[in-house]
Coordinates of C-alpha atoms and ligand atoms in Angstrom, one line a residue:
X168 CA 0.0 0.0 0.0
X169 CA 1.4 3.0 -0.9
X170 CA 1.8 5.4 1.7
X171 CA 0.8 9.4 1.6
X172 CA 2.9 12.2 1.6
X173 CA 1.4 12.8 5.1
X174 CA 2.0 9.8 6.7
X175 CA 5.6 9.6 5.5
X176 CA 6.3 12.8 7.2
X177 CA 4.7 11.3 10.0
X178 CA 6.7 8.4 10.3
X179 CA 9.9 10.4 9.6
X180 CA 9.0 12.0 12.7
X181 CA 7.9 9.0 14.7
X182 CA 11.6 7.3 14.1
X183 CA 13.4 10.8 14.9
X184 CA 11.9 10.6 18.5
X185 CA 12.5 6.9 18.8
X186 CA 16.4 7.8 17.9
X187 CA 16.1 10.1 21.2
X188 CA 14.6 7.6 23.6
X189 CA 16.2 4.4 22.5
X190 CA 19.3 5.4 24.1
X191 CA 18.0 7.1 27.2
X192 CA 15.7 3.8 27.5
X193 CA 19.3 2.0 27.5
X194 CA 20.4 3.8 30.3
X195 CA 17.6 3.4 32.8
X196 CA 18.2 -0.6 31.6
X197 CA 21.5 -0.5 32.4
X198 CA 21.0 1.6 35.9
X199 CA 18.0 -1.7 36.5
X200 CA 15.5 1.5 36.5
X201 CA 13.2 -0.6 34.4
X202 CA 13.6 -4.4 33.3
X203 CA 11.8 -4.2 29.7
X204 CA 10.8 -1.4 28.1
X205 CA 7.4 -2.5 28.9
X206 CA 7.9 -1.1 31.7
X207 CA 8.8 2.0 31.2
X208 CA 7.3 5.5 30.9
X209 CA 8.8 7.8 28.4
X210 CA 8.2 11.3 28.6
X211 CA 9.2 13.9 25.9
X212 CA 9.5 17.2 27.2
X213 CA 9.8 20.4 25.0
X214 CA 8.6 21.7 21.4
X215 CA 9.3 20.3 17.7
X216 CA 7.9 19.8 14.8
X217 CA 8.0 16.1 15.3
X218 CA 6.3 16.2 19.0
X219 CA 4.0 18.4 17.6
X220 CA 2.9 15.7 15.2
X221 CA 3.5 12.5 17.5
X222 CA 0.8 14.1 19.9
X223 CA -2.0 13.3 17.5
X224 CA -0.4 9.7 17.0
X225 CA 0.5 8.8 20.7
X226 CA -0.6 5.3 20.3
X227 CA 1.6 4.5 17.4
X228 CA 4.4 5.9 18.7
X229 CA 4.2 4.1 21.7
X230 CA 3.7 1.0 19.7
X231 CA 7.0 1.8 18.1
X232 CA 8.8 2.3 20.9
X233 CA 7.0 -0.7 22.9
X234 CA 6.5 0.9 26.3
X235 CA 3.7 1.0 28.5
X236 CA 3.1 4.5 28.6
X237 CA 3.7 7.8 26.8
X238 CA 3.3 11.6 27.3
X239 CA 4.2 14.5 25.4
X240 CA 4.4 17.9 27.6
X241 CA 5.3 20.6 25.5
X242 CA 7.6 22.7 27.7
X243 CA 10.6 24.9 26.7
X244 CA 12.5 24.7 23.4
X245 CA 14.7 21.6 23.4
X246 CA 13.3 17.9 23.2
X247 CA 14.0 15.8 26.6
X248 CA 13.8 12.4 27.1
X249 CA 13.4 11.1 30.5
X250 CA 11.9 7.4 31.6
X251 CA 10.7 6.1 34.8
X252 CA 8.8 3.2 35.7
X253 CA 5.5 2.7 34.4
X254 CA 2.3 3.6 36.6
X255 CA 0.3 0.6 37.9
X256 CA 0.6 -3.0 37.3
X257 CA 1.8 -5.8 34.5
X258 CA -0.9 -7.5 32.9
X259 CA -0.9 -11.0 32.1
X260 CA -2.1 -10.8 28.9
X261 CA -0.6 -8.0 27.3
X262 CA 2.4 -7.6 29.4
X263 CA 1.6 -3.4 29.5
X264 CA 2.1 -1.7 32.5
X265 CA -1.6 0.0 32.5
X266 CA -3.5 1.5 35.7
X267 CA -6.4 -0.1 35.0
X268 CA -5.1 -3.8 35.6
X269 CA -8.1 -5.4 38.2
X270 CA -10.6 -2.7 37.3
X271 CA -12.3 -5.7 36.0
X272 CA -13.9 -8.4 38.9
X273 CA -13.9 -11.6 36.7
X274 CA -10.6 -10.4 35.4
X275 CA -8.6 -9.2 38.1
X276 CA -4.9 -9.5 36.4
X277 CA -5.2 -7.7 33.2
X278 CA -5.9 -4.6 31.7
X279 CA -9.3 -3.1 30.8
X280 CA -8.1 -3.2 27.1
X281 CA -7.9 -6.8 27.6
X282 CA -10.6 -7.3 29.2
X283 CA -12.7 -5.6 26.8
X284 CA -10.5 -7.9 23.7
X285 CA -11.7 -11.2 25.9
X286 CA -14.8 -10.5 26.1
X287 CA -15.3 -9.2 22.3
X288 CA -13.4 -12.8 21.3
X289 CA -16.3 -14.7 23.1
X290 CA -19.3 -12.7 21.9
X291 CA -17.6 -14.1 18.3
Ligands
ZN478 ZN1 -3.6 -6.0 28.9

């Protein structure tokens, strides 16, 4: 499928912020911060062109860069990286750290996106 003009720029972007966080999510590895980067949560301080278009995409960036949890806060000039544990727990079917994990009674260890995909798999 080809792809638009728009969504190559997008993904040009996408992999320009994963080149800043791949190495920072290295170091919190290497300090035992996090284990995976499953369980990490990267945040991107600061203002660019490519945050600025990664805010409307936050799930596929975070898909990209495989952790739990993602925010964006658009504060001063320069882009930082910073990662620290995710918030909550590890679900046991996804893995992702997510808040929600138990929100569910008949599915106390995993996420409410889970528990919403099991119960959409037996209604089919
Ligand atoms: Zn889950």
């Amino acid at each position: 499928m080809e792809r638009t003009e728009a969504e190559r720029t997008l993904w040009k972007h996408l992999f320009e912020l994963r080149e800043l966080a791949l190495p920072e999510l290295e170091k919190a590895r290497q300090a035992k911060a996090i284990g995976k980067a499953l369980e990490a949560k990267l945040t991107f301080a600061g203002t660019s062109p490519a945050l600025a278009a990664a805010g409307a995409h936050l799930d596929a960036l975070r898909e990209l860069l495989n952790v739990s949890q993602l925010e964006i806060k658009p504060r001063g000039e320069a882009v930082a990286v910073s990662v620290n544990k995710a918030a909550g727990e590890k679900c046991e079917r996804c893995w992702h750290w997510e808040t929600d994990v138990g929100s569910h009674p008949e599915h106390p260890t995993i996420c409410a996106r889970c528990v919403k995909a099991v119960q959409e798999g037996l209604r089919t």
